[in-house]
Coordinates of C-alpha atoms in Angstrom, one line a residue:
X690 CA -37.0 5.0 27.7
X691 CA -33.9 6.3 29.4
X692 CA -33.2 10.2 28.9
X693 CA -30.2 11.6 28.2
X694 CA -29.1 15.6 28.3
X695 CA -26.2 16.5 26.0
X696 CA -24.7 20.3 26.8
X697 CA -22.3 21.1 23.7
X698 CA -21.9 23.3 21.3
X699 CA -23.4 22.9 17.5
X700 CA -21.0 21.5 15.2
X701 CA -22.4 22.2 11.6
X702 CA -20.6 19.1 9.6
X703 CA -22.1 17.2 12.0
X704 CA -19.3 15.5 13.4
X705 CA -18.7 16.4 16.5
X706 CA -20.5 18.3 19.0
X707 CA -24.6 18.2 19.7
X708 CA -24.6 16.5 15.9
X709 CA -22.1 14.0 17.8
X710 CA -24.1 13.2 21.0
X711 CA -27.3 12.6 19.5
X712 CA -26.3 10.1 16.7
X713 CA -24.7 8.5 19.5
X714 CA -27.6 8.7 22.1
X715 CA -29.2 7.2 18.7
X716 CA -27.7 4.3 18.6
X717 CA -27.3 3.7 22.1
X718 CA -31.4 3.5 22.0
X719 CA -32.3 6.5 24.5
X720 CA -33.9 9.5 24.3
X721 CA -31.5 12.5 23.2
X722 CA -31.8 16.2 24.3
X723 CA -29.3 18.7 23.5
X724 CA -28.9 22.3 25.4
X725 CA -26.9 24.8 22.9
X726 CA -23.6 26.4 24.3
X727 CA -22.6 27.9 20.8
X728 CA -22.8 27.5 17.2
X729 CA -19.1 26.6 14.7
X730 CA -19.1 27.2 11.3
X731 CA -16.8 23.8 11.3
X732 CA -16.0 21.2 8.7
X733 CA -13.6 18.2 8.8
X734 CA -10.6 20.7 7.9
X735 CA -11.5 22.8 10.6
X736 CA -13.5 25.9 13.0
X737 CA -14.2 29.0 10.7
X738 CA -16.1 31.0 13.2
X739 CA -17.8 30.7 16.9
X740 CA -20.8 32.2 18.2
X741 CA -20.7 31.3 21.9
X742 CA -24.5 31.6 23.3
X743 CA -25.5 34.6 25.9
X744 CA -25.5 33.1 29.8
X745 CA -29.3 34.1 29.8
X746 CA -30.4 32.4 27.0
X747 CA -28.6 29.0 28.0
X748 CA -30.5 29.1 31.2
X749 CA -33.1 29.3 29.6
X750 CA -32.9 26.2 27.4
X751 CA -31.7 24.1 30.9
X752 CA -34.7 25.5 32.5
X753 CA -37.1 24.0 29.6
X754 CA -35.6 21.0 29.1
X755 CA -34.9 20.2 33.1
X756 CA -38.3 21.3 34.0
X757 CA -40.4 19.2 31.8
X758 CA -38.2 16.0 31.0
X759 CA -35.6 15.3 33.6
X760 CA -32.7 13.7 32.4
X761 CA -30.6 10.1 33.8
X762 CA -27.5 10.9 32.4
X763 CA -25.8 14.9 31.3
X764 CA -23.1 14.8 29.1
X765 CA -21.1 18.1 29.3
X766 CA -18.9 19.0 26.0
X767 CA -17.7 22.9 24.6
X768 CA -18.3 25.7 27.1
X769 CA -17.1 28.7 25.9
X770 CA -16.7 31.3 28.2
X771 CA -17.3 31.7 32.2
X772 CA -20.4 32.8 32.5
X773 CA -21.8 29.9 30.8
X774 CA -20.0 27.6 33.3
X775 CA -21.4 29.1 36.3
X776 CA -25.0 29.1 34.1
X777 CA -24.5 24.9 33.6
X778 CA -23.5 24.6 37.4
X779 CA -26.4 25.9 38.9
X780 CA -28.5 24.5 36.5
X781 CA -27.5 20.8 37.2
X782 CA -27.1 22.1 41.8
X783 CA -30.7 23.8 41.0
X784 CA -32.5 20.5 39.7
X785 CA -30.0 17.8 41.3
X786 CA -28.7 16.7 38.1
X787 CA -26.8 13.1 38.4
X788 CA -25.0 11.1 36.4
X789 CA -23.2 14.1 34.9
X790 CA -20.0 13.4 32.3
X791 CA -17.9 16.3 31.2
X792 CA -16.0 16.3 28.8
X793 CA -13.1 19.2 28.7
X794 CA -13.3 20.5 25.5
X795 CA -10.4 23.2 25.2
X796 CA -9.1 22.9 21.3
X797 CA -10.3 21.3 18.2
X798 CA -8.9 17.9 16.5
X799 CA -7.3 21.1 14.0
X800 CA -6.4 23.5 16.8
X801 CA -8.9 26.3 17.3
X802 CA -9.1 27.1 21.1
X803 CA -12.9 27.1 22.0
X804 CA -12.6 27.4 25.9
X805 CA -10.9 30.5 26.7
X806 CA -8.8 30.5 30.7
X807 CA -11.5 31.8 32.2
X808 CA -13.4 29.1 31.6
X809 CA -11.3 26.4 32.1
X810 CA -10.9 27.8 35.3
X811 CA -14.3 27.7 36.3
X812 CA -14.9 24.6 35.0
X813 CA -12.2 23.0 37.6
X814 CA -13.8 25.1 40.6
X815 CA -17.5 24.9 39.5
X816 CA -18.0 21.9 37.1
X817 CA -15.6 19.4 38.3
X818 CA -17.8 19.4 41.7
X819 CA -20.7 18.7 40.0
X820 CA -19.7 15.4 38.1
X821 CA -19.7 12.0 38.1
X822 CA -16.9 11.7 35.4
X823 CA -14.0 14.3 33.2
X824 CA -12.9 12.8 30.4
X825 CA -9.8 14.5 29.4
X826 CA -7.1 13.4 26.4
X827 CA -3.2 13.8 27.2
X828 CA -3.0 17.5 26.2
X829 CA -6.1 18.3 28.0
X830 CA -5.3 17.0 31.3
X831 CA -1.7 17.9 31.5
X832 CA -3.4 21.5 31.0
X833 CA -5.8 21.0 34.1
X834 CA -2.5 19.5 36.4
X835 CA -0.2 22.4 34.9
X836 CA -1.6 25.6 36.4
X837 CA -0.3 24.4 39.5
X838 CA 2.5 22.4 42.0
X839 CA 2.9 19.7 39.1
X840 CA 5.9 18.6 41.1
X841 CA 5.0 15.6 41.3
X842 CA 3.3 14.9 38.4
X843 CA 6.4 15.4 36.9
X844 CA 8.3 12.9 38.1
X845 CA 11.7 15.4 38.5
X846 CA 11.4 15.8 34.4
X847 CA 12.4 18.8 33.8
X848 CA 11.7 19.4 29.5
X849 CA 8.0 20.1 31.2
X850 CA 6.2 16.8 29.5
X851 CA 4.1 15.2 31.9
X852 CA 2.8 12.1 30.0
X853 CA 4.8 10.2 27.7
X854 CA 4.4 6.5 29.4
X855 CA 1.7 4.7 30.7
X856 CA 3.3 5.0 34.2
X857 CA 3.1 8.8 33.9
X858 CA -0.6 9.0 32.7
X859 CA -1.9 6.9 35.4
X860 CA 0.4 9.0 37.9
X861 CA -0.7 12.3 36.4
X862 CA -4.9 10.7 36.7
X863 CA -4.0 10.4 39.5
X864 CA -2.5 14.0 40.9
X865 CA -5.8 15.5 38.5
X866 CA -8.1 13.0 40.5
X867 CA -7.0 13.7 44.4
X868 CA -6.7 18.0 43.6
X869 CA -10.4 18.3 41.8
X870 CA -11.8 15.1 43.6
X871 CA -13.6 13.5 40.6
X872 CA -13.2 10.8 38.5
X873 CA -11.2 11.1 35.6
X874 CA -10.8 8.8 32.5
X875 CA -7.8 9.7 30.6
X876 CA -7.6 8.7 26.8
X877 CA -4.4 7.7 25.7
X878 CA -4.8 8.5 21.9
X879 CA -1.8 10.8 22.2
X880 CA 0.8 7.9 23.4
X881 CA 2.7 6.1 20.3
X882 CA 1.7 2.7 19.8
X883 CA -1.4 2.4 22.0
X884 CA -4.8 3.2 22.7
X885 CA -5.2 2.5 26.1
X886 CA -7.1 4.5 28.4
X887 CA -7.0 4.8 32.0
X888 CA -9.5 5.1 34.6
X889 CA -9.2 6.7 38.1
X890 CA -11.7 6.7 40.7
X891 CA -10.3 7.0 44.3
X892 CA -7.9 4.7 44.8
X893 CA -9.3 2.5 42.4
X894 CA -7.0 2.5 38.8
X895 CA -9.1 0.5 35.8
X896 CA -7.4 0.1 32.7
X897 CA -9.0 -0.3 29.4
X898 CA -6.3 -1.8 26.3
X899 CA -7.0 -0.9 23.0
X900 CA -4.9 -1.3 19.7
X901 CA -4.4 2.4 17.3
X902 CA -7.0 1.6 14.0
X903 CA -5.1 3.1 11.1
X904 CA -8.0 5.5 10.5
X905 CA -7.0 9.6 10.2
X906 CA -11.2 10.3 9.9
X907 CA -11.1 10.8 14.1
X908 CA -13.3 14.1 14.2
X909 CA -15.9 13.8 17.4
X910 CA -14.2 10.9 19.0
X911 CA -14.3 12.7 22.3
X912 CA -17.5 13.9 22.1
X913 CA -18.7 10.1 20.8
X914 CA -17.1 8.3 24.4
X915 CA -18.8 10.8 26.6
X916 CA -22.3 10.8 25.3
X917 CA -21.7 6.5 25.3
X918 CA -20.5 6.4 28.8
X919 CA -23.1 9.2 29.7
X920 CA -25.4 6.6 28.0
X921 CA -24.9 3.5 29.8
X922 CA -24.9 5.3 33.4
X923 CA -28.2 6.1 32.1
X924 CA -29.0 3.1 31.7
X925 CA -28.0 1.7 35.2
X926 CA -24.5 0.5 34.4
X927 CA -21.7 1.5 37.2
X928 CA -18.5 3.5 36.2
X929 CA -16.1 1.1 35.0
X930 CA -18.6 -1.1 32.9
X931 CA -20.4 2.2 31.2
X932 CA -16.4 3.2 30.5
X933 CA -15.9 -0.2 28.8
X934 CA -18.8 -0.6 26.8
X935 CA -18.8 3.4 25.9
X936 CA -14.7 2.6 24.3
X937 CA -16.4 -0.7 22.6
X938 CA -18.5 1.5 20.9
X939 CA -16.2 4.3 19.4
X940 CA -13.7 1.9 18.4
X941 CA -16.5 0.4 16.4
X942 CA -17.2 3.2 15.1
X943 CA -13.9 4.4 14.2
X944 CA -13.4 0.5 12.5
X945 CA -15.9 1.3 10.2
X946 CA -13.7 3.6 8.2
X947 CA -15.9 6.4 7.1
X948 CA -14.6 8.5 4.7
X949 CA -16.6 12.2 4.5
X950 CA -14.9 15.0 3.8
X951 CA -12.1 16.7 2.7
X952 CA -10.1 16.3 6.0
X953 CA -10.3 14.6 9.3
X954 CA -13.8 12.7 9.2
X955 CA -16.1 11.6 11.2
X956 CA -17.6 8.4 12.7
X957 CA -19.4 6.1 11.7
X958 CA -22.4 6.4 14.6
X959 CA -24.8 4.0 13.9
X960 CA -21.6 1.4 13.3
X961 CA -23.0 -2.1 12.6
X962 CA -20.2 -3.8 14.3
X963 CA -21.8 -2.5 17.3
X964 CA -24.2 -5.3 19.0
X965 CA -26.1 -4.8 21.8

């Protein structure tokens, strides 16, 4: 049985974070571990409270889990503060981690910032080196291109939005791709009238259509595509084909229209639309 690694924070509703990964690792029929970055006191209306975990303690929990079972595949998802970014990037240098997917996690589906500057900062210099794939949403990647010469990213725009077309999110993958040198799959949730995401790997552009589900229960839907993809390179599949399999699987599960909660739900995980 494949093994994967999922590095997140604890989401206590369950629909997002660790909860997330391992319904998702689950149903994707590997072998789930999770490594504890902090704990949310969260719902589907939104973070209450954070308790991000001490540096010394998360090495810890990489050291027991990387020493004994090593994983395929990492999935990367809330890091809260610097310390634990330079903690998760020796880890995966120390024991030659591969098949690492990040996820950027730097706000909640309601708005609660749970990666402060300093570690978004880190994460481009120390995690981005370290990974196979960063799967950042609209908001989240403009943020990564913004801190510096977004020139060109901008395309000579000059009310400061980077990505309102298609054209401009594959552009703007593209700047984000050549400065941090990784592979970046951008969701394209955020556009009107589309899902489509694009994927950037060198000079290699992958598309991947999809149509908008009229569903508002969306909570996790990040987390759900990294631990799929992370899943599926796992198992052996390259880039592009873990990408397409990992979006067939959270639009199934966003088809299923699960309704928990008093706001924005979660997923349906173990979706029966799903066939492998």
């Amino acid at each position: 049985m494949k093994k994967v690694l999922t590095i997140a924070g604890s989401d206590s509703s369950g629909g997002a974070g660790i909860q997330a990964d391992l319904k998702t690792m689950m149903a994707h029929g590997v072998y789930g571990m999770s490594v504890i970055t902090a704990l949310t006191a969260q719902n589907t209306c939104g973070v209450k409270a954070v308790l991000p975990v001490e540096p010394d303690f998360l090495a810890c929990q990489l050291d027991a889990v990387f020493q004994d079972i090593m994983p395929d595949a990492v999935k990367i998802g809330m890091v809260p503060s610097a310390g634990a970014v330079k903690v998760i990037a020796e880890a995966l240098k120390k024991y030659k981690a591969r098949n690492v997917v990040l996820d950027p996690v730097m706000l909640s589906t309601s708005g609660t910032t749970l990666a402060g500057t300093g570690a978004v900062e880190a994460m481009k210099t120390l995690l981005f080196p370290r990974c196979d794939l960063i799967t950042p949403n609209i908001p989240e990647l403009a943020n990564l291109i913004m801190d510096g010469d977004a020139k060109e990213a901008r395309n000579g725009r000059s009310n400061g939005n980077l990505i309102c077309t298609q054209a401009e999110m594959e552009l703007v993958v593209r700047v984000a791709g050549n400065r941090y040198g990784v592979a970046i799959l951008c969701k394209g949730g955020h556009l009107p009238g589309h899902a489509d995401d694009v994927l950037v790997q060198g000079d290699k552009v992958t598309w991947y259509p999809g149509k908008k589900i009229a569903n508002s229960n969306t909570h996790g839907t990040g987390c759900t595509l990294s631990s799929a993809i992370a899943c599926n390179l796992a198992k052996g599949m390259e880039l592009a084909a873990a990408v397409k399999h990992g979006k067939e699987y959270l639009t199934s599960a966003i088809a299923e229209g699960l309704d928990i909660g008093q706001g924005h739900g979660p997923l349906n995980h173990l979706t029966g639309g799903f066939k492998w």
